[in-house]
């Protein structure tokens, strides 16, 4: 395909919509419950294709309802095809909205399929321009020629292939024109095209290789190259073969009014696209759409020069953004700043590690469309920061103190010293976006920050807890419809990408001022939305103050025994090597155990383990964890493979990785706690992810031993006992469960006794284990199938347990039923503290989606309330207990870990336990178990 020739892109709308709908999860839904997986997939492919091919012309084709000429010729055409779900058809008008926003003309004609329109358009301009057919349907391969290519998705929606004549031959051993005759012989079950009954893919290909065409096959029907059986089939089904050829042939002479000039890809309206992406909640596509805008696709050449650097130019011309980089401009700024009662701030640094990153500047805004950028990394005119002269630099003295603007003893940069009283003044309200990061940065400079009043990232999360994007660019798009300067705009990409430290001050200050300005604008908009939805209490009393707590915890970090992990790594590696030997011995060959494809061949072909009930994917039968669990008793090698996987995962994720995360300055691990990930309100952590360290396996416990107390200190762990079951008792009001807890009896033993019909002292450990699975399974909305797997019992027994459970705890049953029913009516569930989770799938017509939503409806109020409780406890402990002797380090699930100076343990336990057990007054008592030890893995009950 010539690079000089202009290109026409022809999009097969129906094919892409169907492919997207089936490739992407049905759980992609809007807040109002409408599914958008097909729209999202279509839009994603559209953007990708536009960026890849940069077409001068573009059109889209769609099928129309009703029969086509093929149905008239052959009444059984597509007769067996199952009607697509209503959820798919409902998305087609939404797809058309996206298409119209891009100014793409749509062609559809009653009586014909989209393929026929594609063929006709392609034929009409054959030789004039190059054509790219974007589709998910391989039927269009028959249109491929020197100037026509087919661009199709493979492996779901993640990869794409461009077919030209050579690619078709390489893939099918047939030329594009032979594809029609291939379908005439082979047939097409998906379209109910009969073909020649008894002839498969291999035979059809061999016949066309030998005789070129269908006509050639029948002209040589007596050839020795045709086997007798095949000859008989061909003769018997000749009529079907030619009918099939007619059905498979794409018409290229449909009477449509197509004018190439009307298909010119004109400049599209960015605002229309942004508004549609906002309505369809495509936040993750916003950045890709922005890249499309930035690359000027669909913009005339005359406008390209004007668009270049337009965002920086726009900010300089339209807004009052001021660079503060000398004493005079600082004095002017400070005169205005010193009298404000509130402001928004943002920091720019050389990296995301707040412990080691250098402060480049602070942007401050206290008036819409106005912001100041305090440049702490002054550069000489015409240079970048990495090139700048060390002479005549106002800030050089700091470099000589090892790090620019770093606090050395009590010495602050003079500007920071002036800002310090204002940042410390609790009465002056401060706002930010992801303010935890900025708190940590400024704390590392020696500043104490008080009076944090708003965080736009947390506010957007509370308003849309099921959302996927809470970065400032996405929220600004969503709420204000404004396209900010992106990091790609600022830093570039690929080989041209630079670090923040290398960006010209002119661009950096405009970028940073924009951040502060639009965060300042957002806070009033989001504050009003929080008030409207009754979220202000949740925001002001839990999420916002927790940010300060987490910043302190992250900066404190926890000590790691690196030598312990190194020794453990050697032991684990030896175990892995031994497992490899045993696996190879049992399998009778060596292979890559980590390769799912190779493992599948060994298990299901070499060892001939039964594949009954095992899921199949494109590479063969699955060897995923759940599938291996089904056959764990089928062969001695399965448990070894499971153990091998666990060890190799823990080795790479923790044993090898943790030492690399130790901060060189503090010699401690500083995990990051995330408030905006889980829709239930639970915290998560990254670098490292502490939530995923297994606690029930010996190796998991051993990894925890590497987290240690510093000298002259101990670790104290406070763990809520059965918090979710206690909350279930309170929220359901179930008298039997409440009595069991208030009597101080083991709830799992009580449940085992009641569902098995035995006395308390007759309950065995096995009964208790099964009852525990039932207790927690019910709270997670498990059915009999899930419980049978979780408790390792039969389906019949699991079903009986659940039935007995609901008879015994009838209050729990009533509560769960009412929760689901109320959620269907309201569209959301709620925690005791007013946190909401929207669940529109409760009214879905898709059983899988509906069941999943029901499980979330049951679990979220309980799990979310537990998350809120521990957050409140953390805030109270931070405000009332913490000191130099008592430091809060970690929050993992229902557990808080502290580092306490020896001698202060009793004081710490008394105060912390009291706070945690009295966060909320319930019908049952909350209980906290306390353990103590020198490391997190070996702890004993605190007495």
PDB file of N, CA, C and O in Angstrom, residues 685-722:
ATOM      1  N   UNK A 685      -2.787  -1.018  49.346  1.00  0.00           N
ATOM      2  CA  UNK A 685      -1.427  -0.489  49.441  1.00  0.00           C
ATOM      3  C   UNK A 685      -0.600  -0.962  48.255  1.00  0.00           C
ATOM      4  O   UNK A 685      -0.860  -2.014  47.671  1.00  0.00           O
ATOM      5  N   UNK A 686       0.380  -0.162  47.894  1.00  0.00           N
ATOM      6  CA  UNK A 686       1.289  -0.489  46.790  1.00  0.00           C
ATOM      7  C   UNK A 686       2.724  -0.175  47.192  1.00  0.00           C
ATOM      8  O   UNK A 686       2.974   0.682  48.035  1.00  0.00           O
ATOM      9  N   UNK A 687       3.637  -0.888  46.533  1.00  0.00           N
ATOM     10  CA  UNK A 687       5.091  -0.677  46.724  1.00  0.00           C
ATOM     11  C   UNK A 687       5.528  -0.710  48.193  1.00  0.00           C
ATOM     12  O   UNK A 687       6.107   0.268  48.684  1.00  0.00           O
ATOM     13  N   UNK A 688       5.308  -1.825  48.907  1.00  0.00           N
ATOM     14  CA  UNK A 688       4.735  -3.085  48.448  1.00  0.00           C
ATOM     15  C   UNK A 688       3.245  -3.181  48.752  1.00  0.00           C
ATOM     16  O   UNK A 688       2.706  -2.415  49.546  1.00  0.00           O
ATOM     17  N   UNK A 689       2.609  -4.171  48.105  1.00  0.00           N
ATOM     18  CA  UNK A 689       1.216  -4.470  48.393  1.00  0.00           C
ATOM     19  C   UNK A 689       1.166  -5.400  49.605  1.00  0.00           C
ATOM     20  O   UNK A 689       1.378  -6.598  49.500  1.00  0.00           O
ATOM     21  N   UNK A 690       0.874  -4.822  50.749  1.00  0.00           N
ATOM     22  CA  UNK A 690       0.891  -5.596  51.998  1.00  0.00           C
ATOM     23  C   UNK A 690      -0.368  -6.435  52.170  1.00  0.00           C
ATOM     24  O   UNK A 690      -0.384  -7.382  52.958  1.00  0.00           O
ATOM     25  N   UNK A 691      -1.432  -6.070  51.436  1.00  0.00           N
ATOM     26  CA  UNK A 691      -2.692  -6.789  51.599  1.00  0.00           C
ATOM     27  C   UNK A 691      -2.603  -8.226  51.076  1.00  0.00           C
ATOM     28  O   UNK A 691      -3.366  -9.087  51.501  1.00  0.00           O
ATOM     29  N   UNK A 692      -1.695  -8.462  50.133  1.00  0.00           N
ATOM     30  CA  UNK A 692      -1.663  -9.763  49.462  1.00  0.00           C
ATOM     31  C   UNK A 692      -0.649 -10.750  50.031  1.00  0.00           C
ATOM     32  O   UNK A 692      -0.481 -11.833  49.484  1.00  0.00           O
ATOM     33  N   UNK A 693       0.059 -10.367  51.079  1.00  0.00           N
ATOM     34  CA  UNK A 693       0.955 -11.340  51.708  1.00  0.00           C
ATOM     35  C   UNK A 693       0.091 -12.398  52.379  1.00  0.00           C
ATOM     36  O   UNK A 693      -0.719 -12.090  53.250  1.00  0.00           O
ATOM     37  N   UNK A 694       0.204 -13.656  51.965  1.00  0.00           N
ATOM     38  CA  UNK A 694      -0.669 -14.693  52.549  1.00  0.00           C
ATOM     39  C   UNK A 694      -0.421 -14.856  54.040  1.00  0.00           C
ATOM     40  O   UNK A 694       0.721 -14.832  54.498  1.00  0.00           O
ATOM     41  N   UNK A 695      -1.499 -14.994  54.784  1.00  0.00           N
ATOM     42  CA  UNK A 695      -1.368 -15.115  56.242  1.00  0.00           C
ATOM     43  C   UNK A 695      -1.617 -16.538  56.729  1.00  0.00           C
ATOM     44  O   UNK A 695      -1.314 -16.867  57.865  1.00  0.00           O
ATOM     45  N   UNK A 696      -2.172 -17.386  55.862  1.00  0.00           N
ATOM     46  CA  UNK A 696      -2.515 -18.741  56.297  1.00  0.00           C
ATOM     47  C   UNK A 696      -1.443 -19.764  55.942  1.00  0.00           C
ATOM     48  O   UNK A 696      -1.506 -20.904  56.374  1.00  0.00           O
ATOM     49  N   UNK A 697      -0.465 -19.381  55.107  1.00  0.00           N
ATOM     50  CA  UNK A 697       0.585 -20.331  54.726  1.00  0.00           C
ATOM     51  C   UNK A 697       1.846 -20.049  55.529  1.00  0.00           C
ATOM     52  O   UNK A 697       2.087 -18.920  55.967  1.00  0.00           O
ATOM     53  N   UNK A 698       2.658 -21.066  55.702  1.00  0.00           N
ATOM     54  CA  UNK A 698       3.896 -20.921  56.469  1.00  0.00           C
ATOM     55  C   UNK A 698       4.848 -19.929  55.823  1.00  0.00           C
ATOM     56  O   UNK A 698       5.490 -19.133  56.498  1.00  0.00           O
ATOM     57  N   UNK A 699       4.940 -19.974  54.482  1.00  0.00           N
ATOM     58  CA  UNK A 699       5.868 -19.062  53.809  1.00  0.00           C
ATOM     59  C   UNK A 699       5.382 -17.617  53.914  1.00  0.00           C
ATOM     60  O   UNK A 699       6.175 -16.683  54.025  1.00  0.00           O
ATOM     61  N   UNK A 700       4.039 -17.420  53.902  1.00  0.00           N
ATOM     62  CA  UNK A 700       3.503 -16.080  54.069  1.00  0.00           C
ATOM     63  C   UNK A 700       3.836 -15.517  55.439  1.00  0.00           C
ATOM     64  O   UNK A 700       4.237 -14.355  55.585  1.00  0.00           O
ATOM     65  N   UNK A 701       3.680 -16.364  56.454  1.00  0.00           N
ATOM     66  CA  UNK A 701       4.025 -15.944  57.822  1.00  0.00           C
ATOM     67  C   UNK A 701       5.509 -15.624  57.930  1.00  0.00           C
ATOM     68  O   UNK A 701       5.919 -14.696  58.631  1.00  0.00           O
ATOM     69  N   UNK A 702       6.309 -16.415  57.216  1.00  0.00           N
ATOM     70  CA  UNK A 702       7.758 -16.199  57.284  1.00  0.00           C
ATOM     71  C   UNK A 702       8.161 -14.885  56.621  1.00  0.00           C
ATOM     72  O   UNK A 702       9.060 -14.193  57.096  1.00  0.00           O
ATOM     73  N   UNK A 703       7.482 -14.525  55.517  1.00  0.00           N
ATOM     74  CA  UNK A 703       7.760 -13.240  54.871  1.00  0.00           C
ATOM     75  C   UNK A 703       7.469 -12.099  55.832  1.00  0.00           C
ATOM     76  O   UNK A 703       8.207 -11.118  55.913  1.00  0.00           O
ATOM     77  N   UNK A 704       6.400 -12.248  56.618  1.00  0.00           N
ATOM     78  CA  UNK A 704       6.056 -11.203  57.596  1.00  0.00           C
ATOM     79  C   UNK A 704       7.130 -11.051  58.674  1.00  0.00           C
ATOM     80  O   UNK A 704       7.243  -9.996  59.291  1.00  0.00           O
ATOM     81  N   UNK A 705       7.901 -12.110  58.890  1.00  0.00           N
ATOM     82  CA  UNK A 705       8.977 -12.017  59.883  1.00  0.00           C
ATOM     83  C   UNK A 705      10.043 -10.995  59.482  1.00  0.00           C
ATOM     84  O   UNK A 705      10.797 -10.516  60.328  1.00  0.00           O
ATOM     85  N   UNK A 706      10.100 -10.668  58.204  1.00  0.00           N
ATOM     86  CA  UNK A 706      11.102  -9.712  57.734  1.00  0.00           C
ATOM     87  C   UNK A 706      10.765  -8.280  58.138  1.00  0.00           C
ATOM     88  O   UNK A 706      11.631  -7.404  58.120  1.00  0.00           O
ATOM     89  N   UNK A 707       9.497  -8.024  58.496  1.00  0.00           N
ATOM     90  CA  UNK A 707       9.091  -6.694  58.965  1.00  0.00           C
ATOM     91  C   UNK A 707       9.341  -6.645  60.466  1.00  0.00           C
ATOM     92  O   UNK A 707       8.697  -7.372  61.233  1.00  0.00           O
ATOM     93  N   UNK A 708      10.254  -5.799  60.893  1.00  0.00           N
ATOM     94  CA  UNK A 708      10.738  -5.861  62.279  1.00  0.00           C
ATOM     95  C   UNK A 708      10.635  -4.514  62.984  1.00  0.00           C
ATOM     96  O   UNK A 708      10.497  -3.467  62.352  1.00  0.00           O
ATOM     97  N   UNK A 709      10.728  -4.580  64.294  1.00  0.00           N
ATOM     98  CA  UNK A 709      10.762  -3.365  65.113  1.00  0.00           C
ATOM     99  C   UNK A 709      12.188  -2.825  65.131  1.00  0.00           C
ATOM    100  O   UNK A 709      13.154  -3.577  65.017  1.00  0.00           O
ATOM    101  N   UNK A 710      12.319  -1.523  65.272  1.00  0.00           N
ATOM    102  CA  UNK A 710      13.649  -0.924  65.391  1.00  0.00           C
ATOM    103  C   UNK A 710      14.203  -1.202  66.785  1.00  0.00           C
ATOM    104  O   UNK A 710      13.494  -1.710  67.664  1.00  0.00           O
ATOM    105  N   UNK A 711      15.445  -0.880  66.984  1.00  0.00           N
ATOM    106  CA  UNK A 711      16.094  -1.136  68.272  1.00  0.00           C
ATOM    107  C   UNK A 711      15.320  -0.483  69.413  1.00  0.00           C
ATOM    108  O   UNK A 711      14.796   0.626  69.271  1.00  0.00           O
ATOM    109  N   UNK A 712      15.260  -1.169  70.519  1.00  0.00           N
ATOM    110  CA  UNK A 712      14.599  -0.720  71.760  1.00  0.00           C
ATOM    111  C   UNK A 712      13.094  -0.512  71.586  1.00  0.00           C
ATOM    112  O   UNK A 712      12.469   0.225  72.345  1.00  0.00           O
ATOM    113  N   UNK A 713      12.515  -1.148  70.557  1.00  0.00           N
ATOM    114  CA  UNK A 713      11.070  -1.052  70.334  1.00  0.00           C
ATOM    115  C   UNK A 713      10.492  -2.442  70.076  1.00  0.00           C
ATOM    116  O   UNK A 713      11.224  -3.402  69.835  1.00  0.00           O
ATOM    117  N   UNK A 714       9.167  -2.525  70.124  1.00  0.00           N
ATOM    118  CA  UNK A 714       8.462  -3.763  69.757  1.00  0.00           C
ATOM    119  C   UNK A 714       7.341  -3.403  68.802  1.00  0.00           C
ATOM    120  O   UNK A 714       6.952  -2.235  68.679  1.00  0.00           O
ATOM    121  N   UNK A 715       6.828  -4.425  68.116  1.00  0.00           N
ATOM    122  CA  UNK A 715       5.655  -4.228  67.278  1.00  0.00           C
ATOM    123  C   UNK A 715       4.418  -4.683  68.036  1.00  0.00           C
ATOM    124  O   UNK A 715       4.426  -5.721  68.691  1.00  0.00           O
ATOM    125  N   UNK A 716       3.368  -3.903  67.949  1.00  0.00           N
ATOM    126  CA  UNK A 716       2.073  -4.263  68.515  1.00  0.00           C
ATOM    127  C   UNK A 716       1.059  -4.335  67.377  1.00  0.00           C
ATOM    128  O   UNK A 716       0.975  -3.415  66.564  1.00  0.00           O
ATOM    129  N   UNK A 717       0.309  -5.440  67.304  1.00  0.00           N
ATOM    130  CA  UNK A 717      -0.708  -5.615  66.265  1.00  0.00           C
ATOM    131  C   UNK A 717      -2.078  -5.690  66.916  1.00  0.00           C
ATOM    132  O   UNK A 717      -2.294  -6.496  67.824  1.00  0.00           O
ATOM    133  N   UNK A 718      -2.991  -4.836  66.458  1.00  0.00           N
ATOM    134  CA  UNK A 718      -4.358  -4.790  66.981  1.00  0.00           C
ATOM    135  C   UNK A 718      -5.297  -5.243  65.877  1.00  0.00           C
ATOM    136  O   UNK A 718      -5.392  -4.600  64.825  1.00  0.00           O
ATOM    137  N   UNK A 719      -6.004  -6.345  66.111  1.00  0.00           N
ATOM    138  CA  UNK A 719      -6.823  -6.950  65.060  1.00  0.00           C
ATOM    139  C   UNK A 719      -8.269  -7.060  65.526  1.00  0.00           C
ATOM    140  O   UNK A 719      -8.554  -7.663  66.566  1.00  0.00           O
ATOM    141  N   UNK A 720      -9.183  -6.431  64.758  1.00  0.00           N
ATOM    142  CA  UNK A 720     -10.601  -6.571  65.074  1.00  0.00           C
ATOM    143  C   UNK A 720     -10.999  -8.036  64.938  1.00  0.00           C
ATOM    144  O   UNK A 720     -10.755  -8.670  63.924  1.00  0.00           O
ATOM    145  N   UNK A 721     -11.639  -8.580  65.977  1.00  0.00           N
ATOM    146  CA  UNK A 721     -12.069  -9.977  65.963  1.00  0.00           C
ATOM    147  C   UNK A 721     -13.439 -10.094  65.299  1.00  0.00           C
ATOM    148  O   UNK A 721     -14.415  -9.530  65.780  1.00  0.00           O
ATOM    149  N   UNK A 722     -13.463 -10.798  64.167  1.00  0.00           N
ATOM    150  CA  UNK A 722     -14.725 -11.116  63.483  1.00  0.00           C
ATOM    151  C   UNK A 722     -15.606  -9.879  63.300  1.00  0.00           C
ATOM    152  O   UNK A 722     -16.815  -9.901  63.527  1.00  0.00           O
TER     153      UNK A 722
END
